[in-house]
XYZ file of C-alpha atoms in Angstrom:
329
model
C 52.774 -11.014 -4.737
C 51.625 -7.892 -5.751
C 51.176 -8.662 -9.261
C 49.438 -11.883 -8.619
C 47.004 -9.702 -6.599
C 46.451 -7.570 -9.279
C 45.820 -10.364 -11.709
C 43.440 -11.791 -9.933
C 41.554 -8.402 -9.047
C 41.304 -7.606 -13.426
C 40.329 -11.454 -13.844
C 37.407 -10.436 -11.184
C 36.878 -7.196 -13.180
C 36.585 -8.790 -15.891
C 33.583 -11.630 -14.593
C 29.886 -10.152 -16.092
C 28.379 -11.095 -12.422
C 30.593 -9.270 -10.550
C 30.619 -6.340 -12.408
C 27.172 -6.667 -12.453
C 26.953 -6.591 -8.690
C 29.673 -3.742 -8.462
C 27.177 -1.670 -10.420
C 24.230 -2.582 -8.364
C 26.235 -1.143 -5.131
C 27.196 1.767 -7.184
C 22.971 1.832 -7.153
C 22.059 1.904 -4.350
C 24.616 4.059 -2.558
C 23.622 6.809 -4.985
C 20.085 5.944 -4.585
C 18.975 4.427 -1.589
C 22.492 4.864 1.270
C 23.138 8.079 0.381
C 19.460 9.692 0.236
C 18.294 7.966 3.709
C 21.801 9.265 5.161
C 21.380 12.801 4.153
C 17.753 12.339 5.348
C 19.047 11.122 9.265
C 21.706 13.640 9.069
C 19.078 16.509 8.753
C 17.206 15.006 11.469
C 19.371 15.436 14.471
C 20.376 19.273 13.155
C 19.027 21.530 15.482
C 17.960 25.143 14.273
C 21.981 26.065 14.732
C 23.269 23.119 12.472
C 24.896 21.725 15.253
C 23.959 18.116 16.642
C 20.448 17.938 18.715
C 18.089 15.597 19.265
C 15.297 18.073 19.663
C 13.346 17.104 16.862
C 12.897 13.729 18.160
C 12.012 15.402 21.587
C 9.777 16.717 19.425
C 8.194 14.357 17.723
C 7.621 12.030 20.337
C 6.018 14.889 23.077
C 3.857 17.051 20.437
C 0.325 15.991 20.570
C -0.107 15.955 16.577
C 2.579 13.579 15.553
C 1.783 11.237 18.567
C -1.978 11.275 16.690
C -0.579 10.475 13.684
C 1.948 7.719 15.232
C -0.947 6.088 16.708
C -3.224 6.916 13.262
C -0.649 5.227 11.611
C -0.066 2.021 13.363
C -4.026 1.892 13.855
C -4.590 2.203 10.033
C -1.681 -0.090 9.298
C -2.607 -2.904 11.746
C -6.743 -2.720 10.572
C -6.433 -2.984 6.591
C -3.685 -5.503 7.146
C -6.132 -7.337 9.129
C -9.577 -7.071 6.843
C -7.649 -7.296 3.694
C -6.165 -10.318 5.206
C -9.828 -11.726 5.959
C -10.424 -10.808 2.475
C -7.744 -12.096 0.767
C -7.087 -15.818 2.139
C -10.419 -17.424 2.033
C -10.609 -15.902 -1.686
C -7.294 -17.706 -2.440
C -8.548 -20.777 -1.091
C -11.614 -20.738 -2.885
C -9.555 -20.148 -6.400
C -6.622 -22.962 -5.421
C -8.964 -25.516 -4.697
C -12.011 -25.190 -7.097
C -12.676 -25.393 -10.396
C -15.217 -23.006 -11.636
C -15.919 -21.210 -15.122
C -14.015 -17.863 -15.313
C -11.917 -19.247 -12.432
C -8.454 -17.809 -14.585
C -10.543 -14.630 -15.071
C -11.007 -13.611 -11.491
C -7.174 -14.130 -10.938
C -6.704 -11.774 -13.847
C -8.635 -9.420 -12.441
C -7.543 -9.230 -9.070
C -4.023 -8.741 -10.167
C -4.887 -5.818 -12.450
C -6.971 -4.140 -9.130
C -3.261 -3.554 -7.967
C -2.444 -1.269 -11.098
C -5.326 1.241 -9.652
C -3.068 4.505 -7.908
C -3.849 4.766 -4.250
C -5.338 8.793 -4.594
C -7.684 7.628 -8.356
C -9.444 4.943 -5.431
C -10.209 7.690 -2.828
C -11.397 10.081 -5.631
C -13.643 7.357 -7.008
C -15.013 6.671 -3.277
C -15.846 10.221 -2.681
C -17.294 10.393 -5.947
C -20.079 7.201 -4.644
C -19.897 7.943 -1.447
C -19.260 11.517 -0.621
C -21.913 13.957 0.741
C -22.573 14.921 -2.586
C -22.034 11.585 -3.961
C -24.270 9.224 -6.232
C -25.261 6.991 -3.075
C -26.562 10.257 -1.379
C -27.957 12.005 -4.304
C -30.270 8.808 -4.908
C -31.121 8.640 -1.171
C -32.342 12.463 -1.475
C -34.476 11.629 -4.561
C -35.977 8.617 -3.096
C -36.974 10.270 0.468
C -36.246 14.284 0.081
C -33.602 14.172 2.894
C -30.134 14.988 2.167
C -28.169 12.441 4.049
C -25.302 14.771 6.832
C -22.775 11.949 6.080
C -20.067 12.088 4.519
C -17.356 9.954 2.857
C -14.279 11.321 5.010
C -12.047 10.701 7.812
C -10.810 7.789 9.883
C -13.138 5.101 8.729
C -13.075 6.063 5.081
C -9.373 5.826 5.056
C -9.700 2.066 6.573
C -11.885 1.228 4.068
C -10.300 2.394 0.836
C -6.732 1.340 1.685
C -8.593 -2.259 2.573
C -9.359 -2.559 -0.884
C -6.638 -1.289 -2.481
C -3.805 -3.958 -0.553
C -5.774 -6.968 -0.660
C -4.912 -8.424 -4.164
C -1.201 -8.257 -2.481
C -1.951 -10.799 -0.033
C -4.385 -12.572 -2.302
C -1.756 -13.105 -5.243
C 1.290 -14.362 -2.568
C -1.693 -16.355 -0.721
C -3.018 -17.778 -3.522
C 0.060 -19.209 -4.914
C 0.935 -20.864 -1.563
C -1.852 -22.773 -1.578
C -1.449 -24.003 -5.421
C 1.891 -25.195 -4.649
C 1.058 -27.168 -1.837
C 1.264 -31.314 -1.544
C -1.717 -33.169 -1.446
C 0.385 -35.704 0.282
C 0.172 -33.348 3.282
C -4.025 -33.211 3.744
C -4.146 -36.939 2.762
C -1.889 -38.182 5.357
C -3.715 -35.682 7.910
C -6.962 -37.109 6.787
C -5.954 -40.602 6.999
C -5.040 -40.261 10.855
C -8.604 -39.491 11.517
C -8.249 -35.462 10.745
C -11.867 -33.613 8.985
C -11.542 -30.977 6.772
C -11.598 -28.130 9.037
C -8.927 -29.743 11.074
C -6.820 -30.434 8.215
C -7.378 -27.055 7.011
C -6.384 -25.389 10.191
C -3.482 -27.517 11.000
C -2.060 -28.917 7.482
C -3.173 -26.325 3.987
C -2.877 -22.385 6.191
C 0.174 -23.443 8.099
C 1.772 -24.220 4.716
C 0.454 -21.612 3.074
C 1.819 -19.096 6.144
C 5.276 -17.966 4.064
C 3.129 -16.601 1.433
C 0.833 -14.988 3.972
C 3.002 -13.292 5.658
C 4.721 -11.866 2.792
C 1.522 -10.865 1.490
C 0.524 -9.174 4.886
C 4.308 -6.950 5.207
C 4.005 -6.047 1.553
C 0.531 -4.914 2.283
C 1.453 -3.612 5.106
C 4.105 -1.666 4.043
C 1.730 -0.479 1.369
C -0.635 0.805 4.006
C 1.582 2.381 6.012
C 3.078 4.728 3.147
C 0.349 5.515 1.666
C 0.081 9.289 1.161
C -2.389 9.557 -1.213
C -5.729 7.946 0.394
C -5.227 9.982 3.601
C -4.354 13.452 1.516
C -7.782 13.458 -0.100
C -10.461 11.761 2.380
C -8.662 11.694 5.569
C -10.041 15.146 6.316
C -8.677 15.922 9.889
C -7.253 12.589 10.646
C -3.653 13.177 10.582
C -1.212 10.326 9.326
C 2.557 10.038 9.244
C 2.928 10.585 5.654
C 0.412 13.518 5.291
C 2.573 14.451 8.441
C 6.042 14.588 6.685
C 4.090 16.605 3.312
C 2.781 19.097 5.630
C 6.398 19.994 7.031
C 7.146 20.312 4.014
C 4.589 22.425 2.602
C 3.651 24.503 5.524
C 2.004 28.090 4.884
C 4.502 29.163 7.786
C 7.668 27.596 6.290
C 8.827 24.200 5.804
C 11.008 22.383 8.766
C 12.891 19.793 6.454
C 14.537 18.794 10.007
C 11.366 17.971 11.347
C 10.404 16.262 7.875
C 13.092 14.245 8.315
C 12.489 13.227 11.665
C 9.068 11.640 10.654
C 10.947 10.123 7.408
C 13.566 8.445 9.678
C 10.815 6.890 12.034
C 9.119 5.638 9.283
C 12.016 4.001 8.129
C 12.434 2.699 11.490
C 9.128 1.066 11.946
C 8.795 -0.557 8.168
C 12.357 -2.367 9.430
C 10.780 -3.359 12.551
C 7.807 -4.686 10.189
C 10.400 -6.338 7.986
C 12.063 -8.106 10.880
C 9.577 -9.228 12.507
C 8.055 -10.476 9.168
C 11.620 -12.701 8.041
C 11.957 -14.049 11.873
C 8.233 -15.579 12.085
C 9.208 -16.951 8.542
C 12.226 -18.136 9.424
C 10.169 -20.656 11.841
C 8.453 -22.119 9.330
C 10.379 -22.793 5.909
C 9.685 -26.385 4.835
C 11.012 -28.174 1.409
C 9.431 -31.119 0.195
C 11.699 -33.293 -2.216
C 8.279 -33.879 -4.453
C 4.727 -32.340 -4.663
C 1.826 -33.654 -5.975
C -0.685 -31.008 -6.925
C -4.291 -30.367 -5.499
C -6.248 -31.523 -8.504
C -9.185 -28.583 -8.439
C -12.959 -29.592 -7.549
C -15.424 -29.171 -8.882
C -18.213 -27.360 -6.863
C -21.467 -28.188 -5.628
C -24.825 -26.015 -6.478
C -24.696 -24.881 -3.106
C -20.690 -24.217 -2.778
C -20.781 -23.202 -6.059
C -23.129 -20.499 -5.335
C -21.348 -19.251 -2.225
C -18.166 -18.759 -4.464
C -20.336 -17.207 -7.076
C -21.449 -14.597 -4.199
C -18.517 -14.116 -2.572
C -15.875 -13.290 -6.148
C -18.918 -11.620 -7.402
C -18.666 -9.343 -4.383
C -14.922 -8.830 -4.023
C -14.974 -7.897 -7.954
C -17.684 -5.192 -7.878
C -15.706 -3.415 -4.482
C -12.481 -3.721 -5.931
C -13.397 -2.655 -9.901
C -16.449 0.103 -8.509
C -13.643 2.991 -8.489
C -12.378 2.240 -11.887
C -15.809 1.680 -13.455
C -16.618 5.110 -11.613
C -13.659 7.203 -12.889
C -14.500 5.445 -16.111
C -18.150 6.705 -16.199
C -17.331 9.886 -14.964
C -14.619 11.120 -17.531
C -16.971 10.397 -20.440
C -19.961 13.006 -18.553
C-alpha cells in the first residue's frame, strides 16, 4: 500500500503541470503569504511585543487616519466614477464606428497606461501649478498672478481620473466588440429604439468587462502613492499615511504602518468581493456570435467623435508631451 502510494506521488512529481503549480505555491508563500503575515503579525504587537489591539484602537479613534480613511474611499469612489463616465461612452464610440485612425486611438489609449502615476502629477504641476505655464500666460496677458494653485484634494481627483481610465476603457471596449448583434436585433424587432436597446441589451452585456475595468481601476486608485505624495499637499491619504509611519522625523512605528497596510488589504478584498459577486449575477455564454459590423458615421456624429477622442487624447498625452518638452529646455 505504501509503495503504491509512493508510486503514484513520483508519477505526480514527475507531471510538468503539477510541478509547475507546486512551484507557483512555493511563490507565493515566499512572496505574497508570508510578507502579508509578517505584516498582520506586526500589527497587533503592542509597544511590549506582546498581543494588543491598540493600534487598531488607534487607527480607527485618531483624527488623521480617520481623514485619510474617508480621503481614501472619497478619492477611490470619485475617479472610479468620472473615469468610468470617461471610459464607456469612448468604448462605445470605438466598438461601433468606423472612423479613420479608429486602430490609432486604441493604440494610444493603451500606451496612456505605461505613464507612472508620480511623472502625471509632476507634469500637472508643471501646467497647472502656481508657477505653471497656464498661470504664467494668464500673468502676461492681464499682469495678475493668479493665487491658485495646482494642489490638494481636487488636483488629486483629477490626475488619478486620467491616469485609470484607459483600464476601464480597454476591458469596456472589448465587451462591447464581442457582443452579438443577434441581441440588439431581436430587441429592436420587439419594438425597442436605440436608446432602449442600448440601456437594456449592449451595457448590460458589456457589464463583466465594466466592472472589471472599474475594481482594477479602482484598486489602482486606491494604492496610489505617488499622485497624493507630490500634489496632495495637506490632504492626507492611506498610502501617504503608511510612508509617513515609516519615515517619520520622530521615528518610524512599523506597528502602526502595518496597521494601515492590513486595512488596506482589507478593503481592496472587500472591493474584490463585491466586484466577483455582482459578476457572478450576470455571466452569460452564447453558443455563436455574430459581430457588430462597424458604421460608418455621419458628418454630424462623425464630428462629435472627432471632438470627443480629440479631447480624451490631448488630457491623457498633455503630461507626456509636457515632460517631453520640458527635458529638452
Amino acid at each position: 500500500m505504501r509503495g503504491s502510494t509512493q508510486l503514484r506521488i513520483g508519477r505526480s512529481l514527475r507531471d510538468p503541470w503539477i510541478l509547475f503549480a507546486c512551484i507557483c505555491l512555493v511563490i507565493s508563500l515566499g512572496l505574497i503569504v508570508i510578507p502579508q503575515l509578517s505584516i498582520f503579525l506586526s500589527s497587533i504587537k503592542g509597544e511590549d511585543g506582546a498581543f494588543s489591539l491598540e493600534n487598531y484602537s488607534t487607527f480607527f479613534t485618531s483624527y488623521r487616519y480617520q481623514v485619510a480613511f474617508v480621503n481614501s474611499i472619497k478619492v477611490t469612489l470619485l475617479t472610479t466614477l468620472f473615469a468610468t463616465l470617461i471610459a464607456v461612452p469612448l468604448a462605445w464610440l470605438l466598438a461601433r464606428f468606423q472612423f479613420k485612425g479608429r486602430n490609432a486611438v486604441v493604440t494610444l489609449i493603451t500606451m496612456a497606461t505605461a505613464s507612472p502615476p508620480f511623472l502625471g502629477a509632476y507634469a500637472w504641476i508643471i501646467l497647472l501649478g502656481r508657477y505653471g505655464v497656464v498661470n504664467k500666460i494668464i500673468k502676461a496677458l492681464t499682469g495678475v498672478q493668479p493665487a491658485w494653485g495646482f494642489y490638494g484634494g481636487s488636483a488629486v481627483i483629477w490626475v488619478i481620473t486620467w491616469m485609470i481610465f484607459p483600464l476601464i476603457f480597454l476591458m469596456t471596449f472589448d465587451s462591447f466588440s464581442d457582443e452579438d448583434v443577434f441581441h440588439k436585433e431581436a430587441a429592436m424587432s420587439l419594438g425597442a429604439n436605440r436608446v432602449k436597446s442600448f440601456f437594456h441589451i449592449e451595457l448590460p452585456l458589456a457589464m463583466p468587462g465594466i466592472l472589471t475595468g472599474m475594481l482594477m481601476a479602482a484598486l489602482a486608485a486606491f494604492a496610489d502613492f505617488g499622485t497624493p505624495a507630490v500634489i496632495g499637499g495637506e490632504f492626507p491619504l492611506l498610502p501617504t499615511a503608511v510612508y509617513n509611519e515609516f519615515v517619520s522625523e520622530v521615528g518610524g512605528n512599523m506597528g502602526m504602518a502595518s496597521t494601515v497596510g492590513i486595512v488596506m488589504i482589507f478593503l481592496s478584498t472587500i472591493m474584490l468581493y463585491a466586484q466577483r459577486t455582482i459578476l457572478a449575477k450576470k455571466t452569460y455564454a452564447a453558443v455563436s456570435v455574430k459581430r457588430y459590423s462597424l458604421a460608418k458615421p455621419q458628418k454630424g456624429t462623425s464630428a462629435i467623435i472627432g471632438i470627443y477622442v480629440g479631447v480624451v487624447l490631448i488630457k491623457s498625452f498633455l503630461p507626456p508631451i509636457t515632460l517631453c518638452v520640458v527635458s529638452f529646455m
